[in-house]
Every structure is written in C-alpha cells, then in structure tokens.
Amino acid sequence: MLRTTAARPGPLAAGVLLVAALVAAPARAADALNYFKNYFVTGDYVAVGVGLQHTGVNGFATGTLTVDPAQIPPGAEVVAAYLYWQTISSSGAPDPSALQGAKFKGNDISKIAVLLSTSGTAPCWSSGGATGGGGSKATWSFRADVQRFFPRVRPANPNQPVQVEVTGSHTVTLPDMGGSNQLPSTLGAGLILVYRVTGYDPATNYQRPRMPLRSVVLYDGGFTMNNLTRQMQVTLQGFYEASRSSPFARMTHFVADGQANKTERVQITSTASAADNRVVAINPFNANTGFEATTFENLPLEPGAMKATVTVDPGGNGSFDCLSWSSVAMSMVVQDRDGDGILDVQESRTEWSSKPSRLASVYPSWPLTDPTGAPLPDLGAMGLDPDVQDVLVHVDYLTGADGHSHLPAKSALQAVATALHNGPPRPSLVASGLCAANAAPGQCPIAVHFDVGSNYQPPPSFRLSSCASASTWTTDCAIVPAALAKGGNAIPEALCSASGFSPSGEPCAFKGFAGVVGWKSGFRAFRDAPVNRAQGGAACSLGQTGCEPRMPRNRKDIARYALFAHALGYASPTDPSVPRKTSGIAECGGDLMVSLGLWDFQTGTAFMQGSTLLHELGHTLCLKHGGVVASGALEPNCKPNYQSVMNYLFQVRGLLTPQGVPTIDLSKQVLPPLSESALAESTGLGAATPYLPRWFAPVSASYIDTALATTPATRRCDGSRLQPGDPAFVRIDGDPRLLPAVDWNGDGQIAGTDAEDVNYDGVPGQSFTGSNDFATMDLRQVGARRAVGSRAMSYSVIDPTTGVAPVPPAPAVGGGLSLDTGFSDLGFSDLGFSDLGFSDLGFSDLGIGDLGFSDLGYGELGYGDLGPPTDEPLGPGDLNLDTAGSLGNAPNFLTAVALKGKVGGVQLAWSAPNVGVPIAYQVYRVEGASVTPTNFAARALVANVAGTVTTITDISQVLKNNRTFTYFVVATLPPPPDCTPTPAYNCVDNQQSSVSNFATVTL
C-alpha cells in the first residue's frame, strides 16, 4: 500500500515494492489542484513539455525537454527544478510498471517520484474517461525534484562563479508500451525551472534591479475535466499582492489530452466573483501530442490582485475537450516599493485596508494568511514599514552543559543595528523617491529587527513611534516585542560521545565535542524542528496543539534565520577528528549561522559576535568577501580599498576610526581602483575614508615592526598556508596624521610608488576594484533559502559527458535539492536514508542537528556566495580562528588623558584585542605629536603589565608641561593555533602583536 507523509518514515527494506516507495502528497482543498510552493525570487520560471503518448519502444518512451538559452537570462541561478509526468495505469493504485525504468538525464527517478493523487483521475479514453468514469484504468500524476541532476560547470575563468547548466536538451524516459490501449501509457512530461538573478544593474548606477521581485506559485495534483466534471477551477494564492502598476503575470498549464477539434475556455478573476472573469484564451490546449506545457503571457491579472481564480470550462461552443492536469504555475511582479523583499501588504494593515474592497475582500482580515491558512506575523506591530527597508532576523542559540550560552551579546546586536541604521541612501531608493541623495545617517535606514524572544526587551517607557525619526531612534528599536516573538529559543548542545554517538543513538562526526552543527542539514533540522513554546520549547509532533517549527513556516519569505551554534561541522584539515574553528557560514538568501564556540571564552568576544553576525548577514544580502563589482567577477579577499567587515582584513579588528575605535560596518563608498604594482604613497587610497587604511607589508620594510619584533603572519590573509620561501608580512594600520597619504612599505617615509602584495594572498601585482556594499546589497533574497544536499546524492548523479557517476576524489557532478524542499515534498529515496540528511535526525532527539555531518558544496551553498574558489582554500565556511589568530592582534581604542593636580601624569586606557587572550601588554611613549623613525628610535617602555590590565598611569619625570607625547601599546599573546613554522617564526615563542592606535596628549 501507499505510505502517506503523516507517518514517520524509516529505512526501506531491500526489495520493497516500488509502489510502496511512493509518497502521496497531502490532499488539502476543494480546488482542482493542491498548493505546492510559493516562491519569491528576483527572476521567474521556465516551463517546457514533451508529448510521449504511444511513442514507446520496448516498453519505454523517450523524449527531449529543450530549454532555449534565450529563456533564461545570463547569470541566472536555477533554484528549483521539478519534473511532472502523467501515466495511465491500472486504477486503485499505480502498477509498479508505471514507474520502473523512469529516468531523467539518464538518472533513475523511479524512487524519488512523488505521487500527487492517491486515487488517480479518470483517463481521457473513449472507453470511459471522457464521459466520466475511468473504469479499470486511471491517470496517475507524478512529480520529482530534479534539481540535483543538472551538472555544475566551472568557467575557465576561476574568478567567475560556478553555473548550473540547465539550458539545452534533457532526455526523459518513461514507461509506455507504444500502442493504443496498452498499459502503462505515459501521456508526456513537463519541466519547471525557477531561477533568480540577484543584484542591481551597474549600468544604471545600481538604481534599477537586474530583475524585479516576482512570486512564483505552483499548484499540482491530478484532475480530469470530462463530461462528469465539466469545469476545472483552482484559486492560486500565496503571492499576496501583485504589483499595483504592472504585474506582468504569466501562467503555465501542464495538461494532457488536448485536441485541436475540441473546445475549452480559460478565464481568470482577481476577485471573489465569477462575474469578474476575464478570458485568457479560447481552445489553447490543442497540441494533439498527448501532453503539453501551455504558457499564457500577459495574463489579464488585475494590478494589485491578491489571489487569482483560474477556471477552464467548455465555453459553451463546439465539442467538449477532455483534459487532464498535473500542474499549474503562475508568476507575477509583486508589490514591494522599498525593495526589502517583504511585500507592502505584509508590513502594514493600511496597505490592505486601503485597497479596493473587490480585491482586498479575498482576504477577510489582516494579517493575511499563507496558502495553508496560517496567519502571517503582524509585522506592523514589530515596527516594519513599507517605506523603510526592513530586515527581520529570527535568532536562536545553543547552550552548553557547563553554562555557556551562545545568545549574542546585546552590544553585538546593537552594533549591527547601528551600522545598518546609519547606512547611506541606496541608489534604488533615491531613484524611487523614498530617500534623498544627500540623506544624513539614519535618514535612509535599513531597520533590522532581531527576534530574540524575551531577551533584551526595551524599558516600559519605550515607544515604537520613536523609531520613525533618526533623532529619536535607539537600538531598542531593533528588538522585536516579546509578545510577538517566536525566536530567542535556547537549544541544549548535545555531546558526541567518545564512541561516536549522540544521546539519541545516532552516529556523530566529532567525538567529545558538543554543539557541532552541520550545514545545511543539521542547521535546517534545528530551524524546522517542531517545538511547543508553551512547554519551554519541548519537542512535539506537528498537528499537536501548540506545536510548530522552531521558525514557523509563515516566516519563510519574511524573516532570515540566524543560529548561534558552537561549531560548524567541518573537519580540521590537519585533524579530521576535530571540527574547524570557523566563525560562521551563510548563503545569498535567508539562512546564516555564527559558530564561535571554539574561539575565545567558548563564545567569542562580543565584538567578534557582532562583526561575524554582520558579515554573515551581509552574505544573505548577497555581499561577498571582495565586494560586488560591476563586472560580476569574484574579486580577491583582503583588498585595502574595500572597507567592510565582509573583508577578512577588517572582520577581526574592525574598521578603525581616526580615534582608534574599532567599528563594525559595511562599505559606504566605491574607492578608486588600486594596483599592487603602483601603490602611490602620497595619494594612498585615492579618496577620503571614514576609517583608517589597513594593508599588509613585509616586516623587514616596516621600521616599527622590525624594531618591536612583531610576529609575522603565519597564514595569508585568505587563510591559505604559507609556502616555503614566502616573505614574512605584517598587518599595518594607517596613521591618521598622514592621511590621505599611506606609507605602503611602512618605512616611515612618504615618497614614490611601491609594489607590495598588500592583500597578502601570495599573488602580487593584482588590481582591485572598490565596492559600495549599501549600493550593491540585495535585501530581496530573504525567501531564497537554499535546500539541503548531500555527498551521496551529488556523487550519484551521472556525468552526461561520460555516462557514469564520478567517484571521489573527482568532483561530483550533481547538486542539491530544490529551494524550500520539505520532507513531505520528497520521494522515499530522495534524502535521509543513507545520506545523513534531513530525516535521519529525528525531531524528538535531544541532539537534533548536532551530528556534525555537513553537506556544503553539494548544492545548498551557491558557488560565489562568499567569494572566489581560492577564498578559503582549507575548507568551506567563513573566517576561522586559525586565520584570525595567525598574527598577534593588537589592542584597541587607546586613550591618553593628562591628569591635573600635584602628581599629574597621563592616564592610559585601552581595550583588549578582539581575538586572542593577552599574556601581557607593553606600553610605549615617544615625544612628539606623531611617530617617526627618529623619535621611535628613542621610544621609552613605560610599562610591561599583565594581560588582565588595561589601564595605567604614566607618572614619569619626563612628563613636563607644554610638551607633547604619543603613546602606543602592543600585546604578547600565546602562539597561534594550527601554526606551521617558518624561518621567521617557530610557532613556539609567544606572539608579539602589531601596535595599537596612537594616542597623543599635550601637557
């Protein structure tokens, strides 16, 4: 018998009947077809079909689905791919022969097929179906997620992202006996591809998006229109509101048995009244090939429509046409005037109540409901505004058995909220009139809303109305009210035992480690785990009262999900039993993870929490380590003319203000191009910047670092290991007194032109392009959550050039699953029974998601999401501790204050490095308003203090009135982690950091 999705599945026994391996999609509505998916993408869909009826040879029909390259824009990323087909077989249940041997691009799809109707539908055969009954036969509709089967192609240019190859011809082979009235008989197949093109068009100075935000809604199932059921009707919803000016709607029907000499009429209405029906087409289904994919362009969908009811009937003229449907897809531009990916009608009740009642009445109340009937969150009460770009972040976190918590520090959230709130006006908002080109900080904000549950709630005196003005905005505006919160869930870390099993008995990857989360299967298990908040987040079963996913499904297109975990489930390259110390990972979409549990204090410093959060959040906005540039190339990491925490050069120490304050921020300007072969010292970065320059230079050239014996970097800035013969480099921060000049070689002289590997990636002579994060970020990708993949799945895909699946270490051909794939969307062999993926975790298990196995690189993180392939040579994810600690990180924010009174002196205070725990600090003094080679040679060691001390008073006798002194501090730190000895450093001695900022005082 068929297994339904309501039952919890287990591994299939060997030799199980094929029919038992089918998953029946749940029946929901009285509509002819059931809701399947609603996507919000900056793109569209492509649909192609092929008729196969009676074309079988030796029991199989083979056809070609052809995707014309002109149908998909250059640079598009296909995020979902579904194959539909209809086969006539015996009634009651599909005969096993209806699927045996089914293939797509040479790959077996029989075991991943999803049966769309448990009872089938009447066939359009003269022996019964056309007149109403199917007799002993039935038409069975199937769906398969075929995203993984499209090969990934790496361009010849390594600085271009990998593309998934979907254009061209794709063969499909399905059971068909070839003759009339012989079973099985496959009518045909159709392929739907959903794609997106991210970003804004540089040719318009980023004022216009490359593609508008559209909703793509998919309905599927099985339905036959015949003399007994003379009308097909389905209400398409889940797009919430079409554009109020130009929806540019389109629709595709996958339909079988259309005949040219028969008649049907297709109509659509945007209201609840059939009287408002508008004719789409007369007799469009007439291919006479058994199956067709008929697309209607320029649908008469009313601007501002919130639902669309599609009706197909005989139309009253001509002979009746018996038709059989498996799917209907529709897309349209949606109403999102501020470009944040959250629709206007979702953000404000007024946007719904002010609509014409004939359109608004399809939703009886606000907040609106999703296609399953669940109310959407009340975003207006959270402070979201259709005229302000909003980012809603649902935050959950792990907690350790020893009491440590990964709840991000309040100061970390405040720093991120401040950076986004004070961003410059985005060109797209200036072009639309929502922001002035000269808007001051806070006047054209990005308003972030952190849902952290009951944590960090504002005082009772706080009023949401204060958030609308830059002069009254505070970081309290960034906290979602507890009454509306669903986030802030504390999740216990589960320990992987010494024998390699989780508390629930599942095998785990990292023995002796707790809180290791794989990306993306483990991450998703945490995000989607059913919990009962009224019972403290206890595990439960969906369908029980109060049980819902940890991040409710009604937020999937509205909120980003941030999980603060202990560690990312990827093995260290030097010890596969230990997870990498990766700071986090994210996608260009809706999901991100921060994983600082193997960093300082098991949580990372508050600064690193904030810096990494903004870094990963930036990736969800489609920002990259080298910035987003007009050419589309993936530029190198660590370039000095890209001042952003997206850049590893600025993620650890932050961006320093002229006062030496480490700041978390994104790039706000496009700095001039920079050539490593021609670094002019007098002009520096070529423009005024809010933050100090930073770069790498040979330690031998830097008079300060040579004299202080600064420990050179033990890794390149991008994380790659040093090679024999590599020169020793140190990281240098610019002196604000010299600006705009930059002493590129650190010799204390501003003169001439230098040639240095200033981004320290081992490739000298490169040229770098500046990038403005606030101009190039794309907030609209919130709903574009990548699905999971797995190594086993990807390596099972046949290479079309060889006809066989590759074997490691050769690269896998296949990718992951389609966007927003849920377990009920899959066939039994899709994922989880051998791949350590979604269903293996068991939602009731204590250690859900903690197994540590990861599947990155198999489709769920897009190539180019982070940066070029050489960005992190030692493994996936973002900046790791081995790289962050590969040079001694300097103290920050040194201040010097002259003390009055009889004793006098200078009070000095500084903050600890953002990474690393100092053993000691050395405080130095030179006389003068700046540091030069001359006065540096006469420097005085003021104090050598313990690493726990961050303030002292200098009462030296040389401190006389009317004299000026400049101070700086260096830190002594333990040897860096995972260090490879070089001639310049043995990895045993303690590290000496570079210098803090300079602090000057006049007595």
PDB file of N, CA and C in Angstrom, residues 170-199:
ATOM      1  N   HIS A 170      17.329  17.894 -22.607  1.00  0.00           N
ATOM      2  CA  HIS A 170      17.343  16.980 -21.471  1.00  0.00           C
ATOM      3  C   HIS A 170      16.399  15.814 -21.786  1.00  0.00           C
ATOM      4  N   THR A 171      16.951  14.620 -21.768  1.00  0.00           N
ATOM      5  CA  THR A 171      16.145  13.456 -22.110  1.00  0.00           C
ATOM      6  C   THR A 171      15.356  12.963 -20.909  1.00  0.00           C
ATOM      7  N   VAL A 172      14.152  12.512 -21.204  1.00  0.00           N
ATOM      8  CA  VAL A 172      13.315  11.897 -20.190  1.00  0.00           C
ATOM      9  C   VAL A 172      12.810  10.580 -20.762  1.00  0.00           C
ATOM     10  N   THR A 173      12.922   9.512 -19.984  1.00  0.00           N
ATOM     11  CA  THR A 173      12.489   8.184 -20.411  1.00  0.00           C
ATOM     12  C   THR A 173      11.468   7.674 -19.410  1.00  0.00           C
ATOM     13  N   LEU A 174      10.274   7.314 -19.919  1.00  0.00           N
ATOM     14  CA  LEU A 174       9.180   6.910 -19.044  1.00  0.00           C
ATOM     15  C   LEU A 174       8.467   5.700 -19.633  1.00  0.00           C
ATOM     16  N   PRO A 175       7.840   4.891 -18.776  1.00  0.00           N
ATOM     17  CA  PRO A 175       7.183   3.675 -19.271  1.00  0.00           C
ATOM     18  C   PRO A 175       6.052   3.983 -20.252  1.00  0.00           C
ATOM     19  N   ASP A 176       6.047   3.302 -21.376  1.00  0.00           N
ATOM     20  CA  ASP A 176       4.981   3.457 -22.373  1.00  0.00           C
ATOM     21  C   ASP A 176       5.072   2.277 -23.324  1.00  0.00           C
ATOM     22  N   MET A 177       3.992   1.533 -23.435  1.00  0.00           N
ATOM     23  CA  MET A 177       4.009   0.322 -24.257  1.00  0.00           C
ATOM     24  C   MET A 177       3.907   0.616 -25.741  1.00  0.00           C
ATOM     25  N   GLY A 178       3.587   1.837 -26.104  1.00  0.00           N
ATOM     26  CA  GLY A 178       3.631   2.227 -27.505  1.00  0.00           C
ATOM     27  C   GLY A 178       2.316   2.147 -28.242  1.00  0.00           C
ATOM     28  N   GLY A 179       1.474   1.188 -27.964  1.00  0.00           N
ATOM     29  CA  GLY A 179       0.232   1.037 -28.691  1.00  0.00           C
ATOM     30  C   GLY A 179      -0.954   1.609 -27.971  1.00  0.00           C
ATOM     31  N   SER A 180      -1.996   1.875 -28.707  1.00  0.00           N
ATOM     32  CA  SER A 180      -3.225   2.397 -28.128  1.00  0.00           C
ATOM     33  C   SER A 180      -3.839   1.357 -27.198  1.00  0.00           C
ATOM     34  N   ASN A 181      -4.328   1.826 -26.056  1.00  0.00           N
ATOM     35  CA  ASN A 181      -4.987   0.987 -25.053  1.00  0.00           C
ATOM     36  C   ASN A 181      -4.066  -0.031 -24.403  1.00  0.00           C
ATOM     37  N   GLN A 182      -2.761   0.155 -24.526  1.00  0.00           N
ATOM     38  CA  GLN A 182      -1.817  -0.706 -23.827  1.00  0.00           C
ATOM     39  C   GLN A 182      -1.243   0.037 -22.637  1.00  0.00           C
ATOM     40  N   LEU A 183      -1.066  -0.682 -21.543  1.00  0.00           N
ATOM     41  CA  LEU A 183      -0.591  -0.067 -20.300  1.00  0.00           C
ATOM     42  C   LEU A 183       0.786  -0.610 -19.925  1.00  0.00           C
ATOM     43  N   PRO A 184       1.598   0.239 -19.283  1.00  0.00           N
ATOM     44  CA  PRO A 184       1.359   1.657 -18.979  1.00  0.00           C
ATOM     45  C   PRO A 184       1.485   2.526 -20.223  1.00  0.00           C
ATOM     46  N   SER A 185       0.801   3.660 -20.181  1.00  0.00           N
ATOM     47  CA  SER A 185       0.833   4.613 -21.287  1.00  0.00           C
ATOM     48  C   SER A 185       1.117   5.995 -20.724  1.00  0.00           C
ATOM     49  N   THR A 186       2.287   6.521 -21.013  1.00  0.00           N
ATOM     50  CA  THR A 186       2.667   7.832 -20.492  1.00  0.00           C
ATOM     51  C   THR A 186       2.243   8.917 -21.470  1.00  0.00           C
ATOM     52  N   LEU A 187       1.502   9.884 -20.956  1.00  0.00           N
ATOM     53  CA  LEU A 187       0.996  10.957 -21.801  1.00  0.00           C
ATOM     54  C   LEU A 187       2.085  11.947 -22.171  1.00  0.00           C
ATOM     55  N   GLY A 188       2.972  12.259 -21.236  1.00  0.00           N
ATOM     56  CA  GLY A 188       4.047  13.209 -21.512  1.00  0.00           C
ATOM     57  C   GLY A 188       4.641  13.713 -20.218  1.00  0.00           C
ATOM     58  N   ALA A 189       5.554  14.652 -20.351  1.00  0.00           N
ATOM     59  CA  ALA A 189       6.272  15.187 -19.191  1.00  0.00           C
ATOM     60  C   ALA A 189       6.515  16.677 -19.368  1.00  0.00           C
ATOM     61  N   GLY A 190       6.587  17.366 -18.256  1.00  0.00           N
ATOM     62  CA  GLY A 190       6.875  18.802 -18.264  1.00  0.00           C
ATOM     63  C   GLY A 190       7.909  19.141 -17.210  1.00  0.00           C
ATOM     64  N   LEU A 191       8.706  20.129 -17.494  1.00  0.00           N
ATOM     65  CA  LEU A 191       9.780  20.561 -16.600  1.00  0.00           C
ATOM     66  C   LEU A 191       9.576  22.024 -16.246  1.00  0.00           C
ATOM     67  N   ILE A 192       9.594  22.309 -14.942  1.00  0.00           N
ATOM     68  CA  ILE A 192       9.521  23.686 -14.457  1.00  0.00           C
ATOM     69  C   ILE A 192      10.843  24.040 -13.790  1.00  0.00           C
ATOM     70  N   LEU A 193      11.454  25.112 -14.228  1.00  0.00           N
ATOM     71  CA  LEU A 193      12.683  25.639 -13.646  1.00  0.00           C
ATOM     72  C   LEU A 193      12.391  27.010 -13.060  1.00  0.00           C
ATOM     73  N   VAL A 194      12.741  27.197 -11.809  1.00  0.00           N
ATOM     74  CA  VAL A 194      12.620  28.506 -11.165  1.00  0.00           C
ATOM     75  C   VAL A 194      14.023  29.080 -11.030  1.00  0.00           C
ATOM     76  N   TYR A 195      14.207  30.307 -11.468  1.00  0.00           N
ATOM     77  CA  TYR A 195      15.539  30.906 -11.446  1.00  0.00           C
ATOM     78  C   TYR A 195      15.493  32.301 -10.828  1.00  0.00           C
ATOM     79  N   ARG A 196      16.665  32.759 -10.450  1.00  0.00           N
ATOM     80  CA  ARG A 196      16.783  34.126  -9.945  1.00  0.00           C
ATOM     81  C   ARG A 196      18.040  34.771 -10.507  1.00  0.00           C
ATOM     82  N   VAL A 197      17.995  36.079 -10.593  1.00  0.00           N
ATOM     83  CA  VAL A 197      19.144  36.903 -10.973  1.00  0.00           C
ATOM     84  C   VAL A 197      19.254  37.967  -9.892  1.00  0.00           C
ATOM     85  N   THR A 198      20.270  37.868  -9.068  1.00  0.00           N
ATOM     86  CA  THR A 198      20.372  38.763  -7.918  1.00  0.00           C
ATOM     87  C   THR A 198      21.006  40.089  -8.307  1.00  0.00           C
ATOM     88  N   GLY A 199      20.779  41.078  -7.464  1.00  0.00           N
ATOM     89  CA  GLY A 199      21.521  42.324  -7.568  1.00  0.00           C
ATOM     90  C   GLY A 199      20.857  43.395  -8.414  1.00  0.00           C
TER      91      GLY A 199
END
